[in-house]
Amino acid sequence: MDGARIPDRRLRPSAVRGAGEDGWAPGVPAAVLFDRDGTLIEDVPYNPDPERVRVLPGVSEALRLLRSVSIATGVVSNQSGIGRRLVTERQVRGVNERVEELLGPFDTWLYCPHRPEAGCRCRKPAPGLVLEATRRLGVAARDTVVVGDIAADTDAARAAGARAVLVPNAATRPAEIAAEPCTAPDVLTAVRRLLRGAARPVGSAREALGREWRGG
C-alpha cells in the first residue's frame, strides 16, 4: 500500500476502445481501479483514523462480483494530506488497511502523497497512478477501467488510455456529470454494467448480475 513514485517522463497513452450505443465501451475489463474516498468509502477529508472508515452501499457486492470472475482490482487515490502535513503516511496506510479488512484484499494499492502545486505526474488527473497500477497488474491500460466520483478520476483514466466510469455524489459538479459518457448511480451498478459481456460468470455471480446480465 505504498505511495506512487512515478518517473518524470512522457508516457504514451494506449488507444481507448470506442463506446457502444449506450456510451459504455464493449468488452469486459482485465482490471478495475477504484478511487478510495467518495467511491469505496465515505469521504472523510484527511482522515487519520481507521475507525472512521465507512464502506459505501453496494461496494462489497461489486468487489465480490469482480473477484468471482477473476478481474483484478486496485485502488488509485490522491492523498495530499501527507504533503500538507495534515496526516502521516503511516496514518494513510492504517486507513487503507482498514479498508482491506472490510472489503478484502486488492491486487494493488497506489496513492499520491503530493500537494496539488507539486506538479507531479502521479496526482490525478495526471495518468501516473493509473499507468503504474496497470504496470504492476500486468494489464494494458486499454483493458482497464477507472471508477471514481470526480473528473480528476475520469480524466486520469483517459490520460492513461483507460476507460472511465463516473459514480457521482454530492461532491461531483453537475458539469462533470454532464460531460461524462459513462456514469452510474453507484459502484455496484457500474460493475454490473461492466460485466454485461462477461463469459460464464460463476454461480452466485450470475444470479447477482440479475437483469444486468447479457451474456450467454
Coordinates of N, CA and C in Angstrom, one line a residue:
M1 N 0.8 -1.2 0.0 CA 0.0 0.0 0.0 C 0.9 1.2 0.0
D2 N 1.7 1.4 -1.0 CA 2.7 2.4 -1.0 C 2.3 3.6 -1.8
G3 N 3.0 4.7 -1.6 CA 2.8 5.9 -2.4 C 3.4 5.7 -3.8
A4 N 2.9 6.4 -4.7 CA 3.5 6.3 -6.1 C 4.8 7.1 -6.2
R5 N 5.7 6.5 -6.9 CA 6.9 7.2 -7.2 C 7.1 7.1 -8.8
I6 N 6.5 8.0 -9.5 CA 6.4 7.9 -10.9 C 7.5 8.6 -11.6
P7 N 8.3 8.0 -12.5 CA 9.4 8.7 -13.2 C 8.8 9.8 -14.0
D8 N 9.5 10.9 -14.1 CA 9.1 12.1 -14.8 C 9.5 12.0 -16.2
R9 N 8.6 11.3 -17.0 CA 8.9 11.1 -18.4 C 7.6 11.1 -19.2
R10 N 7.6 11.3 -20.5 CA 6.4 11.2 -21.3 C 6.0 9.8 -21.4
L11 N 4.7 9.6 -21.2 CA 4.1 8.2 -21.3 C 3.0 8.2 -22.4
R12 N 3.2 7.4 -23.4 CA 2.2 7.4 -24.5 C 1.0 6.6 -24.1
P13 N -0.2 7.3 -24.1 CA -1.4 6.5 -23.7 C -1.8 5.5 -24.8
S14 N -2.4 4.4 -24.4 CA -2.9 3.5 -25.3 C -4.3 4.0 -25.9
A15 N -4.7 3.4 -27.0 CA -5.9 3.8 -27.6 C -7.1 3.3 -26.7
V16 N -8.1 4.2 -26.6 CA -9.3 3.8 -25.8 C -10.3 3.2 -26.8
R17 N -10.9 2.1 -26.3 CA -11.9 1.4 -27.2 C -13.1 2.4 -27.4
G18 N -13.7 2.2 -28.6 CA -14.8 3.0 -28.9 C -16.0 2.7 -28.0
A19 N -16.9 3.6 -27.7 CA -18.0 3.4 -26.9 C -19.2 2.8 -27.7
G20 N -20.0 2.0 -27.0 CA -21.2 1.4 -27.7 C -22.3 2.5 -27.7
E21 N -23.4 2.0 -28.2 CA -24.5 2.9 -28.4 C -25.0 3.6 -27.1
D22 N -24.8 2.9 -26.0 CA -25.3 3.4 -24.7 C -24.2 4.2 -24.0
G23 N -23.1 4.4 -24.7 CA -21.9 5.1 -24.1 C -20.9 4.3 -23.4
W24 N -21.3 3.0 -23.2 CA -20.4 2.1 -22.5 C -19.6 1.3 -23.5
A25 N -18.3 1.3 -23.4 CA -17.5 0.6 -24.3 C -17.7 -0.9 -24.2
P26 N -17.6 -1.6 -25.3 CA -17.8 -3.1 -25.3 C -16.5 -3.7 -24.7
G27 N -16.7 -4.9 -24.2 CA -15.5 -5.7 -23.7 C -15.4 -5.6 -22.2
V28 N -15.2 -6.8 -21.6 CA -15.1 -6.9 -20.1 C -13.6 -6.5 -19.8
P29 N -13.4 -5.7 -18.8 CA -12.0 -5.2 -18.5 C -11.2 -6.3 -17.8
A30 N -9.9 -6.2 -18.0 CA -9.0 -7.1 -17.3 C -8.8 -6.6 -15.8
A31 N -9.0 -5.3 -15.6 CA -8.8 -4.8 -14.3 C -9.7 -3.6 -14.1
V32 N -10.1 -3.4 -12.8 CA -10.9 -2.2 -12.4 C -10.2 -1.5 -11.3
L33 N -9.9 -0.3 -11.5 CA -9.2 0.5 -10.4 C -10.2 1.5 -9.8
F34 N -10.2 1.6 -8.5 CA -11.1 2.5 -7.8 C -10.4 3.6 -7.2
D35 N -11.1 4.8 -7.2 CA -10.7 5.9 -6.3 C -11.1 5.4 -4.9
R36 N -10.5 5.9 -3.8 CA -10.9 5.5 -2.5 C -12.0 6.3 -1.9
D37 N -11.7 7.6 -1.6 CA -12.6 8.4 -0.8 C -13.8 8.9 -1.7
G38 N -15.0 8.6 -1.3 CA -16.1 9.0 -2.0 C -16.6 8.0 -3.1
T39 N -15.8 7.0 -3.2 CA -16.1 5.9 -4.2 C -16.3 4.6 -3.5
L40 N -15.2 4.1 -2.8 CA -15.3 2.9 -2.0 C -15.8 3.2 -0.6
I41 N -15.4 4.3 0.0 CA -15.8 4.6 1.4 C -16.2 6.0 1.5
E42 N -16.9 6.4 2.5 CA -17.3 7.7 2.7 C -16.1 8.6 2.8
D43 N -16.3 9.8 2.2 CA -15.2 10.8 2.2 C -15.1 11.6 3.5
V44 N -14.1 11.2 4.2 CA -13.8 12.0 5.5 C -12.4 12.7 5.2
P45 N -12.5 14.0 4.9 CA -11.3 14.7 4.5 C -10.1 14.5 5.4
Y46 N -9.0 14.1 4.8 CA -7.7 13.9 5.6 C -7.9 13.0 6.8
N47 N -8.6 11.9 6.6 CA -8.9 11.1 7.7 C -7.7 10.3 8.2
P48 N -7.3 10.4 9.5 CA -6.2 9.7 10.1 C -6.6 8.5 10.9
D49 N -8.0 8.3 11.0 CA -8.5 7.3 11.9 C -9.2 6.1 11.2
P50 N -8.6 4.9 11.3 CA -9.3 3.7 10.6 C -10.7 3.5 11.1
E51 N -11.0 3.9 12.4 CA -12.3 3.6 12.9 C -13.4 4.4 12.3
R52 N -13.0 5.5 11.5 CA -14.0 6.3 10.9 C -14.3 5.8 9.4
V53 N -13.7 4.7 9.0 CA -13.9 4.2 7.7 C -15.3 3.6 7.6
R54 N -16.1 4.0 6.6 CA -17.4 3.5 6.4 C -17.6 3.2 4.9
V55 N -17.8 1.9 4.6 CA -18.0 1.4 3.2 C -19.3 1.9 2.7
L56 N -19.2 2.4 1.4 CA -20.4 2.9 0.7 C -21.3 1.7 0.3
P57 N -22.6 1.9 0.2 CA -23.5 0.8 -0.2 C -23.2 0.2 -1.6
G58 N -23.3 -1.1 -1.6 CA -23.0 -1.8 -2.8 C -21.6 -2.2 -3.2
V59 N -20.7 -1.5 -2.5 CA -19.3 -1.7 -2.8 C -18.8 -3.1 -2.6
S60 N -19.2 -3.7 -1.4 CA -18.7 -5.1 -1.1 C -19.2 -6.1 -2.1
E61 N -20.5 -5.9 -2.6 CA -21.0 -6.9 -3.6 C -20.3 -6.6 -4.9
A62 N -20.1 -5.4 -5.3 CA -19.4 -5.1 -6.5 C -18.0 -5.8 -6.6
L63 N -17.3 -5.7 -5.5 CA -16.0 -6.3 -5.5 C -16.1 -7.8 -5.5
R64 N -17.1 -8.4 -4.8 CA -17.3 -9.8 -4.9 C -17.5 -10.3 -6.3
L65 N -18.3 -9.5 -7.0 CA -18.6 -9.9 -8.4 C -17.3 -9.9 -9.3
L66 N -16.5 -8.8 -9.1 CA -15.3 -8.8 -9.9 C -14.3 -9.9 -9.6
R67 N -14.2 -10.2 -8.3 CA -13.3 -11.3 -7.9 C -13.8 -12.6 -8.3
S68 N -15.1 -12.8 -8.4 CA -15.7 -14.1 -8.8 C -15.4 -14.4 -10.3
V69 N -15.1 -13.4 -11.1 CA -14.7 -13.7 -12.5 C -13.3 -13.3 -12.7
S70 N -12.5 -13.3 -11.7 CA -11.0 -13.1 -11.8 C -10.6 -11.8 -12.4
I71 N -11.3 -10.8 -12.2 CA -10.9 -9.4 -12.7 C -10.1 -8.8 -11.6
A72 N -8.9 -8.3 -11.9 CA -8.0 -7.7 -11.0 C -8.6 -6.4 -10.5
T73 N -8.4 -6.0 -9.2 CA -8.8 -4.8 -8.6 C -7.7 -4.0 -8.0
G74 N -7.8 -2.7 -8.0 CA -6.8 -1.9 -7.4 C -7.4 -0.6 -6.9
V75 N -6.6 0.2 -6.2 CA -7.0 1.5 -5.7 C -6.0 2.5 -6.1
V76 N -6.5 3.6 -6.6 CA -5.6 4.7 -7.0 C -6.2 6.0 -6.4
S77 N -5.4 6.6 -5.5 CA -6.0 7.6 -4.6 C -5.1 8.8 -4.4
N78 N -5.6 10.0 -4.5 CA -4.8 11.2 -4.2 C -4.9 11.4 -2.6
Q79 N -3.8 11.5 -2.0 CA -3.7 11.7 -0.6 C -2.8 12.9 -0.2
S80 N -3.2 14.1 -0.7 CA -2.4 15.2 -0.5 C -2.3 15.7 1.0
G81 N -3.1 15.1 1.8 CA -2.9 15.4 3.3 C -1.6 15.1 3.8
I82 N -0.9 14.1 3.1 CA 0.5 13.8 3.5 C 1.4 15.0 3.2
G83 N 1.3 15.5 2.0 CA 2.1 16.6 1.6 C 1.8 17.9 2.4
R84 N 0.5 18.0 2.8 CA 0.1 19.2 3.5 C 0.4 19.0 5.0
R85 N 0.9 17.9 5.4 CA 1.2 17.6 6.8 C 0.0 17.6 7.7
L86 N -1.1 17.1 7.1 CA -2.3 17.0 7.9 C -2.5 15.6 8.4
V87 N -1.9 14.6 7.7 CA -1.9 13.2 8.1 C -0.5 12.7 7.8
T88 N -0.2 11.6 8.4 CA 1.1 11.0 8.1 C 0.9 9.8 7.2
E89 N 2.0 9.4 6.5 CA 1.9 8.3 5.6 C 1.5 7.0 6.4
R90 N 1.9 6.9 7.6 CA 1.5 5.8 8.4 C 0.0 5.8 8.7
Q91 N -0.5 6.9 8.9 CA -2.0 7.0 9.2 C -2.8 6.7 7.9
V92 N -2.3 7.1 6.7 CA -2.9 6.8 5.5 C -2.9 5.3 5.3
R93 N -1.8 4.6 5.5 CA -1.7 3.2 5.4 C -2.6 2.5 6.4
G94 N -2.8 3.0 7.6 CA -3.7 2.4 8.5 C -5.1 2.5 8.0
V95 N -5.5 3.5 7.4 CA -6.9 3.6 6.8 C -7.0 2.6 5.7
N96 N -6.0 2.5 4.9 CA -6.0 1.6 3.7 C -6.1 0.2 4.2
E97 N -5.4 -0.1 5.3 CA -5.5 -1.5 5.9 C -6.9 -1.8 6.4
R98 N -7.5 -0.8 7.0 CA -8.9 -0.9 7.5 C -9.9 -1.2 6.3
V99 N -9.6 -0.5 5.2 CA -10.5 -0.7 4.0 C -10.3 -2.2 3.6
E100 N -9.1 -2.7 3.6 CA -9.0 -4.1 3.2 C -9.6 -5.1 4.2
E101 N -9.6 -4.7 5.5 CA -10.2 -5.6 6.5 C -11.7 -5.7 6.2
L102 N -12.3 -4.6 5.7 CA -13.8 -4.5 5.4 C -14.1 -5.1 4.0
L103 N -13.2 -4.9 3.1 CA -13.6 -5.2 1.7 C -12.8 -6.3 1.1
G104 N -11.8 -6.8 1.8 CA -10.9 -7.9 1.2 C -9.8 -7.3 0.5
P105 N -8.8 -8.1 0.1 CA -7.6 -7.6 -0.5 C -7.7 -7.1 -1.9
F106 N -7.1 -6.0 -2.2 CA -7.0 -5.5 -3.6 C -5.7 -6.0 -4.1
D107 N -5.6 -6.1 -5.5 CA -4.4 -6.6 -6.1 C -3.3 -5.5 -6.2
T108 N -3.6 -4.3 -6.0 CA -2.6 -3.2 -6.0 C -3.2 -2.0 -5.3
W109 N -2.3 -1.3 -4.6 CA -2.7 0.0 -3.9 C -1.7 1.0 -4.4
L110 N -2.1 2.2 -4.8 CA -1.2 3.3 -5.1 C -1.9 4.6 -4.6
Y111 N -1.1 5.5 -4.0 CA -1.6 6.8 -3.7 C -0.5 7.8 -3.9
C112 N -1.0 9.0 -4.3 CA -0.1 10.1 -4.5 C -0.1 11.0 -3.2
P113 N 1.1 11.2 -2.6 CA 1.2 12.0 -1.3 C 1.4 13.5 -1.6
H114 N 1.5 13.9 -2.8 CA 1.9 15.3 -3.1 C 0.8 16.3 -3.0
R115 N 1.2 17.5 -2.7 CA 0.2 18.7 -2.8 C -0.1 18.9 -4.3
P116 N -1.2 19.6 -4.6 CA -1.6 19.8 -6.0 C -0.5 20.7 -6.7
E117 N 0.1 21.6 -6.0 CA 1.0 22.5 -6.7 C 2.4 21.9 -6.9
A118 N 2.6 20.6 -6.5 CA 3.9 20.0 -6.6 C 4.2 19.7 -8.1
G119 N 3.2 19.6 -8.9 CA 3.4 19.3 -10.3 C 3.9 17.9 -10.6
C120 N 3.5 17.0 -9.8 CA 4.0 15.6 -10.0 C 3.2 14.9 -11.1
R121 N 3.6 13.8 -11.6 CA 2.9 13.1 -12.6 C 2.0 11.9 -12.1
C122 N 1.9 11.8 -10.8 CA 1.1 10.8 -10.2 C -0.2 11.3 -9.7
R123 N -0.3 12.6 -9.3 CA -1.6 13.1 -8.8 C -2.6 13.1 -9.9
K124 N -3.8 12.5 -9.7 CA -4.9 12.6 -10.6 C -5.3 14.1 -10.7
P125 N -5.6 14.6 -11.9 CA -5.9 13.9 -13.2 C -4.7 13.5 -14.0
A126 N -3.4 13.6 -13.6 CA -2.3 13.1 -14.3 C -2.4 11.6 -14.4
P127 N -1.8 10.9 -15.4 CA -2.1 9.5 -15.6 C -1.2 8.6 -14.8
G128 N -0.2 9.1 -14.0 CA 0.8 8.3 -13.4 C 0.3 7.1 -12.5
L129 N -0.7 7.4 -11.6 CA -1.2 6.3 -10.8 C -1.8 5.2 -11.6
V130 N -2.6 5.6 -12.6 CA -3.2 4.5 -13.4 C -2.2 3.7 -14.2
L131 N -1.3 4.4 -14.8 CA -0.2 3.7 -15.5 C 0.6 2.8 -14.7
E132 N 1.0 3.2 -13.5 CA 1.8 2.4 -12.6 C 1.0 1.2 -12.1
A133 N -0.3 1.4 -11.8 CA -1.2 0.3 -11.4 C -1.3 -0.7 -12.5
T134 N -1.5 -0.3 -13.7 CA -1.6 -1.3 -14.8 C -0.3 -2.0 -15.0
R135 N 0.8 -1.3 -14.8 CA 2.1 -2.0 -15.0 C 2.3 -3.1 -13.9
R136 N 1.9 -2.7 -12.7 CA 2.0 -3.7 -11.6 C 1.1 -4.9 -11.8
L137 N -0.1 -4.7 -12.3 CA -1.0 -5.7 -12.6 C -0.7 -6.6 -13.8
G138 N 0.1 -6.0 -14.7 CA 0.4 -6.7 -15.9 C -0.7 -6.7 -16.9
V139 N -1.5 -5.6 -16.9 CA -2.6 -5.5 -17.9 C -2.3 -4.2 -18.7
A140 N -3.0 -4.1 -19.9 CA -2.9 -2.9 -20.7 C -3.9 -1.9 -20.2
A141 N -3.5 -0.6 -20.3 CA -4.4 0.5 -19.9 C -5.7 0.4 -20.7
R142 N -5.7 0.0 -21.9 CA -6.9 0.0 -22.7 C -7.9 -1.1 -22.2
D143 N -7.3 -2.0 -21.4 CA -8.2 -3.1 -20.9 C -8.5 -2.8 -19.4
T144 N -8.4 -1.6 -19.0 CA -8.6 -1.2 -17.6 C -9.7 -0.2 -17.5
V145 N -10.5 -0.2 -16.4 CA -11.5 0.8 -16.2 C -11.2 1.4 -14.8
V146 N -11.3 2.8 -14.8 CA -11.2 3.5 -13.5 C -12.5 4.0 -13.1
V147 N -12.9 3.7 -11.9 CA -14.2 4.1 -11.3 C -13.9 5.2 -10.2
G148 N -14.6 6.4 -10.4 CA -14.3 7.4 -9.4 C -15.5 8.3 -9.4
D149 N -15.4 9.3 -8.5 CA -16.6 10.2 -8.2 C -16.4 11.6 -8.7
I150 N -15.2 12.0 -9.3 CA -15.0 13.3 -9.8 C -14.2 13.3 -11.1
A151 N -14.1 14.4 -11.8 CA -13.5 14.4 -13.1 C -12.0 14.1 -13.0
A152 N -11.4 14.4 -11.9 CA -9.9 14.1 -11.8 C -9.7 12.6 -12.0
D153 N -10.6 11.7 -11.5 CA -10.5 10.3 -11.7 C -10.7 9.9 -13.1
T154 N -11.8 10.4 -13.8 CA -12.0 10.0 -15.1 C -11.0 10.6 -16.1
D155 N -10.6 11.8 -15.8 CA -9.5 12.4 -16.7 C -8.2 11.7 -16.6
A156 N -7.9 11.2 -15.4 CA -6.7 10.4 -15.2 C -6.8 9.1 -16.1
A157 N -7.9 8.5 -16.0 CA -8.1 7.3 -16.8 C -7.9 7.5 -18.3
R158 N -8.5 8.6 -18.8 CA -8.4 8.9 -20.3 C -7.0 9.3 -20.6
A159 N -6.3 10.0 -19.7 CA -4.9 10.4 -20.0 C -4.0 9.2 -20.1
A160 N -4.4 8.1 -19.4 CA -3.6 6.9 -19.4 C -4.0 6.0 -20.5
G161 N -5.1 6.3 -21.2 CA -5.6 5.4 -22.2 C -6.5 4.3 -21.7
A162 N -7.0 4.5 -20.5 CA -8.0 3.6 -19.9 C -9.4 4.1 -20.1
R163 N -10.4 3.2 -19.7 CA -11.8 3.6 -19.8 C -12.2 4.2 -18.4
A164 N -13.3 4.9 -18.3 CA -13.7 5.5 -17.1 C -15.2 5.4 -16.8
V165 N -15.5 5.3 -15.6 CA -16.9 5.4 -15.1 C -17.0 6.4 -14.0
L166 N -17.9 7.3 -14.1 CA -18.1 8.3 -13.0 C -19.3 7.9 -12.2
V167 N -19.1 7.8 -10.9 CA -20.2 7.5 -9.9 C -20.4 8.7 -9.1
P168 N -21.3 9.6 -9.4 CA -21.4 10.9 -8.8 C -21.9 10.8 -7.4
N169 N -21.5 11.8 -6.6 CA -22.0 12.0 -5.2 C -22.2 13.5 -5.0
A170 N -22.4 13.9 -3.8 CA -22.6 15.3 -3.5 C -21.5 16.2 -3.9
A171 N -20.3 15.7 -4.0 CA -19.1 16.4 -4.3 C -18.9 16.6 -5.8
T172 N -19.6 15.9 -6.6 CA -19.5 15.9 -8.0 C -20.2 17.1 -8.6
R173 N -19.5 17.9 -9.4 CA -20.1 19.0 -10.0 C -21.1 18.6 -11.2
P174 N -22.2 19.3 -11.3 CA -23.1 19.0 -12.4 C -22.4 19.0 -13.8
A175 N -21.5 19.9 -14.0 CA -20.8 19.9 -15.3 C -20.0 18.7 -15.5
E176 N -19.4 18.1 -14.5 CA -18.7 16.9 -14.6 C -19.6 15.7 -15.0
I177 N -20.7 15.7 -14.4 CA -21.7 14.6 -14.7 C -22.1 14.7 -16.2
A178 N -22.5 15.9 -16.6 CA -22.9 16.2 -18.0 C -21.9 15.8 -19.0
A179 N -20.6 15.9 -18.7 CA -19.5 15.7 -19.6 C -19.1 14.3 -19.8
E180 N -19.6 13.4 -18.8 CA -19.2 12.0 -18.9 C -20.1 11.1 -19.7
P181 N -19.5 10.3 -20.6 CA -20.4 9.4 -21.4 C -20.8 8.2 -20.6
C182 N -20.1 7.8 -19.6 CA -20.4 6.6 -18.8 C -20.5 7.0 -17.3
T183 N -21.7 7.0 -16.8 CA -22.0 7.3 -15.4 C -22.9 6.1 -14.8
A184 N -22.8 6.0 -13.5 CA -23.7 5.0 -12.8 C -24.1 5.6 -11.5
P185 N -25.2 5.2 -11.0 CA -25.7 5.8 -9.7 C -24.9 5.3 -8.5
D186 N -24.2 4.1 -8.6 CA -23.5 3.6 -7.5 C -22.4 2.6 -8.1
V187 N -21.5 2.2 -7.3 CA -20.4 1.3 -7.7 C -21.0 -0.1 -8.2
L188 N -22.0 -0.6 -7.5 CA -22.5 -1.9 -7.9 C -23.1 -1.9 -9.3
T189 N -23.9 -0.8 -9.6 CA -24.5 -0.7 -10.9 C -23.4 -0.6 -11.9
A190 N -22.3 0.2 -11.6 CA -21.2 0.3 -12.6 C -20.6 -1.0 -12.9
V191 N -20.3 -1.8 -11.9 CA -19.7 -3.1 -12.1 C -20.6 -4.0 -12.8
R192 N -21.9 -4.0 -12.5 CA -22.8 -4.9 -13.3 C -22.8 -4.6 -14.7
R193 N -22.7 -3.3 -15.1 CA -22.7 -2.9 -16.5 C -21.4 -3.3 -17.1
L194 N -20.3 -3.2 -16.4 CA -19.0 -3.6 -17.0 C -19.0 -5.1 -17.3
L195 N -19.7 -5.8 -16.5 CA -19.7 -7.3 -16.6 C -20.8 -7.8 -17.5
R196 N -21.5 -7.0 -18.2 CA -22.5 -7.5 -19.1 C -22.1 -8.5 -20.1
G197 N -20.8 -8.3 -20.6 CA -20.3 -9.2 -21.6 C -19.4 -10.3 -21.0
A198 N -19.4 -10.5 -19.7 CA -18.5 -11.5 -19.1 C -19.0 -12.9 -19.5
A199 N -18.0 -13.7 -19.8 CA -18.3 -15.1 -20.3 C -18.5 -16.0 -19.0
R200 N -19.6 -16.6 -18.9 CA -19.9 -17.6 -17.9 C -19.5 -17.2 -16.5
P201 N -20.1 -16.2 -15.9 CA -19.8 -15.9 -14.5 C -20.1 -17.1 -13.6
V202 N -19.3 -17.3 -12.6 CA -19.5 -18.4 -11.7 C -20.7 -18.2 -10.8
G203 N -21.4 -19.3 -10.6 CA -22.6 -19.5 -9.7 C -23.3 -18.2 -9.2
S204 N -23.0 -17.8 -8.0 CA -23.7 -16.7 -7.4 C -23.5 -15.4 -8.2
A205 N -22.4 -15.3 -8.9 CA -22.2 -14.1 -9.7 C -23.2 -13.9 -10.8
R206 N -23.6 -15.0 -11.4 CA -24.6 -14.9 -12.5 C -26.0 -14.4 -11.9
E207 N -26.3 -14.9 -10.7 CA -27.5 -14.5 -10.0 C -27.5 -13.0 -9.6
A208 N -26.3 -12.6 -9.1 CA -26.2 -11.3 -8.6 C -26.3 -10.3 -9.8
L209 N -25.8 -10.7 -11.0 CA -25.9 -9.8 -12.1 C -27.3 -9.5 -12.5
G210 N -28.2 -10.5 -12.3 CA -29.6 -10.4 -12.5 C -29.9 -9.9 -13.8
R211 N -30.7 -8.8 -13.8 CA -31.2 -8.3 -15.1 C -30.1 -7.6 -15.9
E212 N -29.0 -7.2 -15.2 CA -27.9 -6.6 -15.9 C -27.2 -7.6 -16.8
W213 N -27.3 -8.9 -16.5 CA -26.6 -9.9 -17.3 C -27.0 -10.0 -18.7
R214 N -26.1 -10.0 -19.6 CA -26.4 -10.0 -21.0 C -25.6 -11.1 -21.7
G215 N -24.9 -12.0 -21.0 CA -24.1 -13.0 -21.5 C -24.8 -14.3 -21.8
G216 N -24.1 -15.2 -22.4 CA -24.8 -16.5 -22.8 C -24.6 -17.5 -21.7

